[in-house]
PDB file of C-alpha atoms in Angstrom:
ATOM      1  CA  ASP W   1     115.537  91.093  99.431  1.00  0.00           C
ATOM      2  CA  GLY W   2     113.378  92.861 101.979  1.00  0.00           C
ATOM      3  CA  LEU W   3     110.613  91.512 104.139  1.00  0.00           C
ATOM      4  CA  GLU W   4     107.448  93.319 105.203  1.00  0.00           C
ATOM      5  CA  ALA W   5     104.844  92.019 107.621  1.00  0.00           C
ATOM      6  CA  LEU W   6     101.979  93.347 109.696  1.00  0.00           C
ATOM      7  CA  TYR W   7     100.302  91.913 112.754  1.00  0.00           C
ATOM      8  CA  ALA W   8      97.322  92.821 114.896  1.00  0.00           C
ATOM      9  CA  ARG W   9      97.084  91.791 118.541  1.00  0.00           C
ATOM     10  CA  LEU W  10      93.907  91.462 120.595  1.00  0.00           C
ATOM     11  CA  ARG W  11      94.967  91.450 124.237  1.00  0.00           C
ATOM     12  CA  PRO W  12      92.837  89.744 126.917  1.00  0.00           C
ATOM     13  CA  SER W  13      92.384  93.120 128.642  1.00  0.00           C
ATOM     14  CA  ALA W  14      90.683  94.512 125.508  1.00  0.00           C
ATOM     15  CA  ARG W  15      88.146  91.738 125.156  1.00  0.00           C
ATOM     16  CA  ALA W  16      85.529  93.567 127.211  1.00  0.00           C
ATOM     17  CA  THR W  17      85.023  95.895 124.251  1.00  0.00           C
ATOM     18  CA  LEU W  18      86.530  93.982 121.301  1.00  0.00           C
ATOM     19  CA  GLU W  19      86.103  90.472 119.930  1.00  0.00           C
ATOM     20  CA  TRP W  20      87.466  88.397 117.104  1.00  0.00           C
ATOM     21  CA  ASP W  21      85.134  86.529 114.809  1.00  0.00           C
ATOM     22  CA  VAL W  22      84.978  84.399 111.681  1.00  0.00           C
ATOM     23  CA  LEU W  23      82.757  85.657 108.865  1.00  0.00           C
ATOM     24  CA  HIS W  24      81.444  83.521 106.017  1.00  0.00           C
ATOM     25  CA  ARG W  25      79.591  84.565 102.885  1.00  0.00           C
ATOM     26  CA  ALA W  26      78.513  82.270 100.065  1.00  0.00           C
ATOM     27  CA  GLY W  27      79.984  83.523  96.808  1.00  0.00           C
ATOM     28  CA  GLY W  28      82.585  85.556  98.678  1.00  0.00           C
ATOM     29  CA  GLN W  29      83.590  89.127  99.386  1.00  0.00           C
ATOM     30  CA  THR W  30      86.886  90.946  99.668  1.00  0.00           C
ATOM     31  CA  PRO W  31      88.226  91.499 103.197  1.00  0.00           C
ATOM     32  CA  SER W  32      87.321  95.189 102.806  1.00  0.00           C
ATOM     33  CA  GLN W  33      83.746  94.230 101.962  1.00  0.00           C
ATOM     34  CA  PHE W  34      83.552  91.855 104.920  1.00  0.00           C
ATOM     35  CA  ALA W  35      84.621  94.765 107.121  1.00  0.00           C
ATOM     36  CA  ALA W  36      82.224  97.246 105.538  1.00  0.00           C
ATOM     37  CA  THR W  37      79.162  94.967 105.742  1.00  0.00           C
ATOM     38  CA  SER W  38      79.661  93.891 109.362  1.00  0.00           C
ATOM     39  CA  PRO W  39      76.919  95.217 111.677  1.00  0.00           C
ATOM     40  CA  ARG W  40      79.621  96.247 114.142  1.00  0.00           C
ATOM     41  CA  ARG W  41      82.755  98.261 113.493  1.00  0.00           C
ATOM     42  CA  VAL W  42      85.600  96.142 112.177  1.00  0.00           C
ATOM     43  CA  TRP W  43      89.050  97.359 113.173  1.00  0.00           C
ATOM     44  CA  VAL W  44      91.053  94.619 111.448  1.00  0.00           C
ATOM     45  CA  ALA W  45      90.148  92.044 108.810  1.00  0.00           C
ATOM     46  CA  VAL W  46      92.326  89.371 107.203  1.00  0.00           C
ATOM     47  CA  ASN W  47      91.655  86.606 104.726  1.00  0.00           C
ATOM     48  CA  GLY W  48      90.420  83.248 105.972  1.00  0.00           C
ATOM     49  CA  GLY W  49      91.096  79.686 104.875  1.00  0.00           C
ATOM     50  CA  TYR W  50      91.457  77.943 101.521  1.00  0.00           C
ATOM     51  CA  TYR W  51      88.775  78.074  98.841  1.00  0.00           C
ATOM     52  CA  GLU W  52      87.910  77.331  95.236  1.00  0.00           C
ATOM     53  CA  GLY W  53      89.395  80.288  93.420  1.00  0.00           C
ATOM     54  CA  ALA W  54      86.860  80.711  90.624  1.00  0.00           C
ATOM     55  CA  GLY W  55      83.177  80.158  90.100  1.00  0.00           C
ATOM     56  CA  SER W  56      81.545  79.134  93.388  1.00  0.00           C
ATOM     57  CA  ARG W  57      84.445  80.221  95.633  1.00  0.00           C
ATOM     58  CA  GLN W  58      83.414  77.392  97.932  1.00  0.00           C
ATOM     59  CA  SER W  59      85.421  77.174 101.142  1.00  0.00           C
ATOM     60  CA  PHE W  60      87.913  74.296 101.252  1.00  0.00           C
ATOM     61  CA  SER W  61      88.510  74.993 104.966  1.00  0.00           C
ATOM     62  CA  LEU W  62      86.044  74.652 107.814  1.00  0.00           C
ATOM     63  CA  ALA W  63      84.378  77.772 109.187  1.00  0.00           C
ATOM     64  CA  VAL W  64      82.331  78.134 112.365  1.00  0.00           C
ATOM     65  CA  GLN W  65      80.342  81.344 112.792  1.00  0.00           C
ATOM     66  CA  HIS W  66      77.925  82.019 115.651  1.00  0.00           C
ATOM     67  CA  ASP W  67      78.239  78.434 116.977  1.00  0.00           C
ATOM     68  CA  THR W  68      77.241  77.079 113.565  1.00  0.00           C
ATOM     69  CA  LEU W  69      79.391  75.163 111.096  1.00  0.00           C
ATOM     70  CA  ARG W  70      79.032  77.315 107.989  1.00  0.00           C
ATOM     71  CA  ALA W  71      81.582  75.378 105.903  1.00  0.00           C
ATOM     72  CA  ALA W  72      82.763  71.807 106.397  1.00  0.00           C
ATOM     73  CA  GLY W  73      85.690  72.302 104.041  1.00  0.00           C
ATOM     74  CA  ALA W  74      87.273  69.665 101.834  1.00  0.00           C
ATOM     75  CA  LYS W  75      86.677  66.415 103.686  1.00  0.00           C
ATOM     76  CA  GLN W  76      88.638  64.416 101.119  1.00  0.00           C
ATOM     77  CA  LEU W  77      91.429  65.155  98.666  1.00  0.00           C
ATOM     78  CA  THR W  78      92.562  63.033  95.733  1.00  0.00           C
ATOM     79  CA  ARG W  79      96.152  62.021  95.162  1.00  0.00           C
ATOM     80  CA  GLY W  80      97.093  59.511  92.460  1.00  0.00           C
ATOM     81  CA  GLY W  81      93.432  58.763  91.835  1.00  0.00           C
ATOM     82  CA  LEU W  82      92.853  57.761  95.471  1.00  0.00           C
ATOM     83  CA  ALA W  83      90.799  59.546  98.129  1.00  0.00           C
ATOM     84  CA  TYR W  84      92.566  60.681 101.299  1.00  0.00           C
ATOM     85  CA  PHE W  85      90.961  62.274 104.354  1.00  0.00           C
ATOM     86  CA  PRO W  86      93.245  64.881 105.931  1.00  0.00           C
ATOM     87  CA  THR W  87      92.715  66.115 109.484  1.00  0.00           C
ATOM     88  CA  ARG W  88      93.904  69.660 108.884  1.00  0.00           C
ATOM     89  CA  ALA W  89      94.569  72.363 111.430  1.00  0.00           C
ATOM     90  CA  ALA W  90      91.933  74.829 112.608  1.00  0.00           C
ATOM     91  CA  PHE W  91      91.923  77.663 115.131  1.00  0.00           C
ATOM     92  CA  GLY W  92      88.934  78.480 117.298  1.00  0.00           C
ATOM     93  CA  GLU W  93      87.558  79.814 120.536  1.00  0.00           C
ATOM     94  CA  LEU W  94      85.676  77.668 123.035  1.00  0.00           C
ATOM     95  CA  ALA W  95      82.608  78.744 125.011  1.00  0.00           C
ATOM     96  CA  ASP W  96      84.755  79.568 128.061  1.00  0.00           C
ATOM     97  CA  GLY W  97      86.880  81.990 126.017  1.00  0.00           C
ATOM     98  CA  ARG W  98      89.923  79.754 125.619  1.00  0.00           C
ATOM     99  CA  LEU W  99      91.662  79.878 122.254  1.00  0.00           C
ATOM    100  CA  SER W 100      92.136  76.424 120.754  1.00  0.00           C
ATOM    101  CA  ALA W 101      94.283  75.118 117.901  1.00  0.00           C
ATOM    102  CA  ALA W 102      93.241  71.637 116.802  1.00  0.00           C
ATOM    103  CA  TRP W 103      93.590  69.031 114.107  1.00  0.00           C
ATOM    104  CA  ALA W 104      89.917  68.772 113.264  1.00  0.00           C
ATOM    105  CA  TYR W 105      87.491  66.901 111.037  1.00  0.00           C
ATOM    106  CA  PRO W 106      83.718  67.171 110.489  1.00  0.00           C
ATOM    107  CA  VAL W 107      82.585  63.585 111.121  1.00  0.00           C
ATOM    108  CA  GLY W 108      79.771  61.885 109.245  1.00  0.00           C
ATOM    109  CA  ALA W 109      76.902  63.268 107.213  1.00  0.00           C
ATOM    110  CA  ALA W 110      76.024  65.571 110.112  1.00  0.00           C
ATOM    111  CA  ASN W 111      79.554  67.069 110.083  1.00  0.00           C
ATOM    112  CA  VAL W 112      80.036  66.775 113.837  1.00  0.00           C
ATOM    113  CA  LEU W 113      83.356  68.441 114.597  1.00  0.00           C
ATOM    114  CA  HIS W 114      85.989  66.298 116.300  1.00  0.00           C
ATOM    115  CA  GLU W 115      89.555  67.115 117.290  1.00  0.00           C
ATOM    116  CA  TYR W 116      92.554  64.796 117.478  1.00  0.00           C
ATOM    117  CA  PRO W 117      95.831  64.975 119.452  1.00  0.00           C
ATOM    118  CA  ALA W 118      97.739  64.399 116.207  1.00  0.00           C
ATOM    119  CA  PRO W 119      96.733  64.383 112.533  1.00  0.00           C
ATOM    120  CA  ALA W 120      96.000  61.160 110.718  1.00  0.00           C
ATOM    121  CA  PRO W 121      99.440  59.984 109.458  1.00  0.00           C
ATOM    122  CA  ILE W 122      98.668  60.270 105.769  1.00  0.00           C
ATOM    123  CA  ASP W 123     101.267  59.167 103.232  1.00  0.00           C
ATOM    124  CA  PRO W 124     100.201  59.326  99.563  1.00  0.00           C
ATOM    125  CA  ALA W 125     102.844  56.697  98.782  1.00  0.00           C
ATOM    126  CA  ARG W 126     100.770  54.248 100.831  1.00  0.00           C
ATOM    127  CA  PRO W 127      97.095  53.190 100.693  1.00  0.00           C
ATOM    128  CA  PRO W 128      94.581  55.665 102.195  1.00  0.00           C
ATOM    129  CA  LEU W 129      93.738  55.473 105.881  1.00  0.00           C
ATOM    130  CA  PRO W 130      90.132  55.180 107.085  1.00  0.00           C
ATOM    131  CA  GLN W 131      87.980  58.280 107.082  1.00  0.00           C
ATOM    132  CA  PRO W 132      88.234  60.059 110.454  1.00  0.00           C
ATOM    133  CA  ASP W 133      85.419  59.418 112.905  1.00  0.00           C
ATOM    134  CA  ALA W 134      84.712  59.445 116.635  1.00  0.00           C
ATOM    135  CA  THR W 135      87.437  56.854 117.305  1.00  0.00           C
ATOM    136  CA  PHE W 136      90.045  57.375 114.554  1.00  0.00           C
ATOM    137  CA  PRO W 137      92.606  58.866 114.720  1.00  0.00           C
ATOM    138  CA  ALA W 138      93.202  57.809 118.312  1.00  0.00           C
ATOM    139  CA  GLY W 139      92.205  60.203 121.060  1.00  0.00           C
ATOM    140  CA  ALA W 140      89.274  61.711 119.163  1.00  0.00           C
ATOM    141  CA  GLN W 141      86.921  63.962 121.086  1.00  0.00           C
ATOM    142  CA  ARG W 142      84.206  66.472 120.277  1.00  0.00           C
ATOM    143  CA  TRP W 143      85.420  69.967 119.430  1.00  0.00           C
ATOM    144  CA  ARG W 144      82.887  72.685 120.190  1.00  0.00           C
ATOM    145  CA  PRO W 145      84.243  76.084 119.161  1.00  0.00           C
ATOM    146  CA  VAL W 146      81.894  79.054 119.100  1.00  0.00           C
ATOM    147  CA  ARG W 147      83.980  80.425 116.221  1.00  0.00           C
ATOM    148  CA  ALA W 148      86.704  78.748 114.198  1.00  0.00           C
ATOM    149  CA  ILE W 149      88.624  78.988 110.952  1.00  0.00           C
ATOM    150  CA  GLY W 150      90.381  76.134 109.216  1.00  0.00           C
ATOM    151  CA  GLY W 151      93.592  76.207 107.253  1.00  0.00           C
ATOM    152  CA  GLY W 152      96.739  74.175 107.562  1.00  0.00           C
ATOM    153  CA  PRO W 153      99.232  73.163 108.453  1.00  0.00           C
ATOM    154  CA  MET W 154      99.477  73.558 112.179  1.00  0.00           C
ATOM    155  CA  LEU W 155     102.472  75.819 112.746  1.00  0.00           C
ATOM    156  CA  LEU W 156     102.851  75.660 116.527  1.00  0.00           C
ATOM    157  CA  ARG W 157     101.185  73.646 119.285  1.00  0.00           C
ATOM    158  CA  ASP W 158     101.860  74.178 123.001  1.00  0.00           C
ATOM    159  CA  GLY W 159     104.956  76.212 122.153  1.00  0.00           C
ATOM    160  CA  ALA W 160     106.498  73.554 119.905  1.00  0.00           C
ATOM    161  CA  ARG W 161     106.955  73.442 116.153  1.00  0.00           C
ATOM    162  CA  THR W 162     104.589  71.011 114.457  1.00  0.00           C
ATOM    163  CA  PRO W 163     106.053  69.783 111.138  1.00  0.00           C
ATOM    164  CA  THR W 164     102.817  68.085 110.053  1.00  0.00           C
ATOM    165  CA  GLU W 165     102.712  69.337 106.464  1.00  0.00           C
ATOM    166  CA  ALA W 166     102.890  65.819 105.001  1.00  0.00           C
ATOM    167  CA  ALA W 167     100.154  64.387 107.226  1.00  0.00           C
ATOM    168  CA  GLU W 168      97.882  67.358 106.428  1.00  0.00           C
ATOM    169  CA  LEU W 169      98.515  66.878 102.693  1.00  0.00           C
ATOM    170  CA  ILE W 170     100.294  70.205 102.392  1.00  0.00           C
ATOM    171  CA  ASP W 171     102.257  68.768  99.486  1.00  0.00           C
ATOM    172  CA  ALA W 172     103.247  69.934  96.001  1.00  0.00           C
ATOM    173  CA  ALA W 173      99.754  69.168  94.716  1.00  0.00           C
ATOM    174  CA  SER W 174      98.211  71.443  97.352  1.00  0.00           C
ATOM    175  CA  GLY W 175      99.749  74.565  95.820  1.00  0.00           C
ATOM    176  CA  ILE W 176     100.659  75.921  99.260  1.00  0.00           C
ATOM    177  CA  GLY W 177     104.397  75.880  98.603  1.00  0.00           C
ATOM    178  CA  ALA W 178     105.533  74.976 102.102  1.00  0.00           C
ATOM    179  CA  THR W 179     109.243  75.308 101.361  1.00  0.00           C
ATOM    180  CA  THR W 180     109.115  78.292  99.000  1.00  0.00           C
ATOM    181  CA  ARG W 181     108.880  81.932 100.009  1.00  0.00           C
ATOM    182  CA  ASN W 182     105.346  83.228  99.566  1.00  0.00           C
ATOM    183  CA  PRO W 183     102.937  85.726 101.094  1.00  0.00           C
ATOM    184  CA  ARG W 184     101.446  84.148 104.214  1.00  0.00           C
ATOM    185  CA  THR W 185      98.629  84.700 106.706  1.00  0.00           C
ATOM    186  CA  ALA W 186      98.502  83.092 110.144  1.00  0.00           C
ATOM    187  CA  ILE W 187      96.359  83.174 113.271  1.00  0.00           C
ATOM    188  CA  ALA W 188      97.915  82.523 116.664  1.00  0.00           C
ATOM    189  CA  ARG W 189      97.592  82.527 120.411  1.00  0.00           C
ATOM    190  CA  LEU W 190     100.328  84.180 122.477  1.00  0.00           C
ATOM    191  CA  GLY W 191     101.463  82.973 125.858  1.00  0.00           C
ATOM    192  CA  ASP W 192      99.425  85.661 127.627  1.00  0.00           C
ATOM    193  CA  GLY W 193      96.230  84.615 125.847  1.00  0.00           C
ATOM    194  CA  SER W 194      96.332  87.337 123.199  1.00  0.00           C
ATOM    195  CA  LEU W 195      95.074  86.639 119.696  1.00  0.00           C
ATOM    196  CA  VAL W 196      97.398  87.580 116.832  1.00  0.00           C
ATOM    197  CA  LEU W 197      96.655  87.948 113.129  1.00  0.00           C
ATOM    198  CA  LEU W 198      99.844  88.036 111.043  1.00  0.00           C
ATOM    199  CA  VAL W 199     100.186  88.856 107.337  1.00  0.00           C
ATOM    200  CA  VAL W 200     103.524  88.629 105.514  1.00  0.00           C
ATOM    201  CA  ASP W 201     103.871  90.195 102.071  1.00  0.00           C
ATOM    202  CA  GLY W 202     105.783  88.484  99.268  1.00  0.00           C
ATOM    203  CA  ARG W 203     106.421  88.044  95.546  1.00  0.00           C
ATOM    204  CA  SER W 204     107.685  91.608  95.204  1.00  0.00           C
ATOM    205  CA  ALA W 205     110.887  93.614  95.312  1.00  0.00           C
ATOM    206  CA  ARG W 206     109.726  95.058  98.639  1.00  0.00           C
ATOM    207  CA  SER W 207     109.073  91.744 100.359  1.00  0.00           C
ATOM    208  CA  ARG W 208     110.303  88.267  99.499  1.00  0.00           C
ATOM    209  CA  GLY W 209     107.754  86.282 101.514  1.00  0.00           C
ATOM    210  CA  VAL W 210     108.525  83.375 103.838  1.00  0.00           C
ATOM    211  CA  THR W 211     108.522  79.604 103.975  1.00  0.00           C
ATOM    212  CA  LEU W 212     106.344  77.900 106.557  1.00  0.00           C
ATOM    213  CA  ASP W 213     109.398  77.310 108.755  1.00  0.00           C
ATOM    214  CA  GLU W 214     110.282  81.009 108.541  1.00  0.00           C
ATOM    215  CA  LEU W 215     106.682  81.831 109.438  1.00  0.00           C
ATOM    216  CA  ARG W 216     107.078  79.641 112.518  1.00  0.00           C
ATOM    217  CA  ASP W 217     110.209  81.618 113.447  1.00  0.00           C
ATOM    218  CA  MET W 218     108.303  84.900 113.189  1.00  0.00           C
ATOM    219  CA  LEU W 219     105.457  83.636 115.353  1.00  0.00           C
ATOM    220  CA  LEU W 220     107.793  82.276 118.003  1.00  0.00           C
ATOM    221  CA  ALA W 221     109.551  85.661 118.085  1.00  0.00           C
ATOM    222  CA  LEU W 222     106.152  87.252 118.824  1.00  0.00           C
ATOM    223  CA  GLY W 223     105.636  84.837 121.721  1.00  0.00           C
ATOM    224  CA  ALA W 224     103.118  82.537 120.039  1.00  0.00           C
ATOM    225  CA  THR W 225     102.366  79.142 121.548  1.00  0.00           C
ATOM    226  CA  ASP W 226      99.695  77.888 119.137  1.00  0.00           C
ATOM    227  CA  ALA W 227      99.324  78.912 115.502  1.00  0.00           C
ATOM    228  CA  VAL W 228      97.647  77.849 112.265  1.00  0.00           C
ATOM    229  CA  ASN W 229      98.540  78.778 108.704  1.00  0.00           C
ATOM    230  CA  LEU W 230      95.671  80.260 106.679  1.00  0.00           C
ATOM    231  CA  ASP W 231      95.381  80.860 102.941  1.00  0.00           C
ATOM    232  CA  GLY W 232      98.338  82.756 101.501  1.00  0.00           C
ATOM    233  CA  GLY W 233      99.710  83.912  98.172  1.00  0.00           C
ATOM    234  CA  GLY W 234      97.476  86.487  96.518  1.00  0.00           C
ATOM    235  CA  SER W 235      94.848  85.977  99.222  1.00  0.00           C
ATOM    236  CA  SER W 236      97.040  87.395 102.017  1.00  0.00           C
ATOM    237  CA  THR W 237      95.413  90.693 102.935  1.00  0.00           C
ATOM    238  CA  MET W 238      95.074  92.850 106.043  1.00  0.00           C
ATOM    239  CA  VAL W 239      92.523  95.662 106.211  1.00  0.00           C
ATOM    240  CA  VAL W 240      92.863  98.167 109.065  1.00  0.00           C
ATOM    241  CA  ASN W 241      90.088 100.700 109.684  1.00  0.00           C
ATOM    242  CA  GLY W 242      88.721 100.057 106.204  1.00  0.00           C
ATOM    243  CA  VAL W 243      92.048 100.537 104.408  1.00  0.00           C
ATOM    244  CA  VAL W 244      94.180  97.782 102.867  1.00  0.00           C
ATOM    245  CA  ALA W 245      97.320  98.041 104.985  1.00  0.00           C
ATOM    246  CA  ASN W 246      99.582  95.532 103.230  1.00  0.00           C
ATOM    247  CA  ALA W 247     100.490  94.975  99.566  1.00  0.00           C
ATOM    248  CA  PRO W 248      98.496  91.986  98.234  1.00  0.00           C
ATOM    249  CA  SER W 249     100.619  90.242  95.629  1.00  0.00           C
ATOM    250  CA  ASP W 250      97.828  90.282  93.011  1.00  0.00           C
ATOM    251  CA  GLY W 251      97.800  94.077  93.198  1.00  0.00           C
ATOM    252  CA  SER W 252      94.281  94.083  94.631  1.00  0.00           C
ATOM    253  CA  GLU W 253      92.097  92.136  97.059  1.00  0.00           C
ATOM    254  CA  ARG W 254      90.707  88.758  96.136  1.00  0.00           C
ATOM    255  CA  VAL W 255      87.091  87.714  96.623  1.00  0.00           C
ATOM    256  CA  MET W 256      86.932  84.903  99.211  1.00  0.00           C
ATOM    257  CA  PRO W 257      84.285  83.085 101.257  1.00  0.00           C
ATOM    258  CA  THR W 258      85.771  83.649 104.724  1.00  0.00           C
ATOM    259  CA  ALA W 259      87.511  86.343 106.706  1.00  0.00           C
ATOM    260  CA  VAL W 260      88.779  86.738 110.260  1.00  0.00           C
ATOM    261  CA  VAL W 261      88.043  90.059 111.941  1.00  0.00           C
ATOM    262  CA  ILE W 262      88.665  91.990 115.134  1.00  0.00           C
ATOM    263  CA  ARG W 263      85.652  94.170 115.797  1.00  0.00           C
ATOM    264  CA  SER W 264      83.698  96.051 118.448  1.00  0.00           C
ATOM    265  CA  ARG W 265      81.326  94.021 120.604  1.00  0.00           C
TER     266      ARG W 265
END
């Protein structure tokens, strides 16, 4: 079987004229539509995080756009009739320009974003842990990205693999297929501070797709130090200069509530 993938890289030297951003739209758009309706030229657009696939297309992953939390995501998930509160991975940019990968959770009714040095150690075979807050899991602190997209699991952190699928509830019930080969989308920081958007095609004779561990291998080969898995499967799409550049496994683009773009400032 073959394997086809595309990636876009935003180097630090280009950030005087280009920026990356997270776009959110209630009810959803295709990545091509996100690109076409942006007030500034979009060079690259990829799909964002997880979402409800029919009807409302509500985002199941957090999204921060223009310093504002536009989607809190799924703050709880049910397994075996019990409510669990996963601290899933998100990727953002801080006010000083640093790229940040974090296990994050919107705390309380006000959805105040916090980050944690490790995800809550969830195990559906055991009783649920407390809902995350400003003190649990340990080491909690405010996370203040100016833009951010949630997904999960964390793929890499500080140059190391982060096998936190179980703790982030990336299990069989999630539908993410961590150990099977699927189309994948990821966002990453390279060692030189570059941003990378990676899309891997799958479910076709042309491209078999990858497991999450194989996705980690690809990102490490690119020089990534921090990376987060985004929605995959039929959602995995990359649009370059207004043209779909990969082969979405559905045969066409899906409508989704979030997208990640590289565009002119």
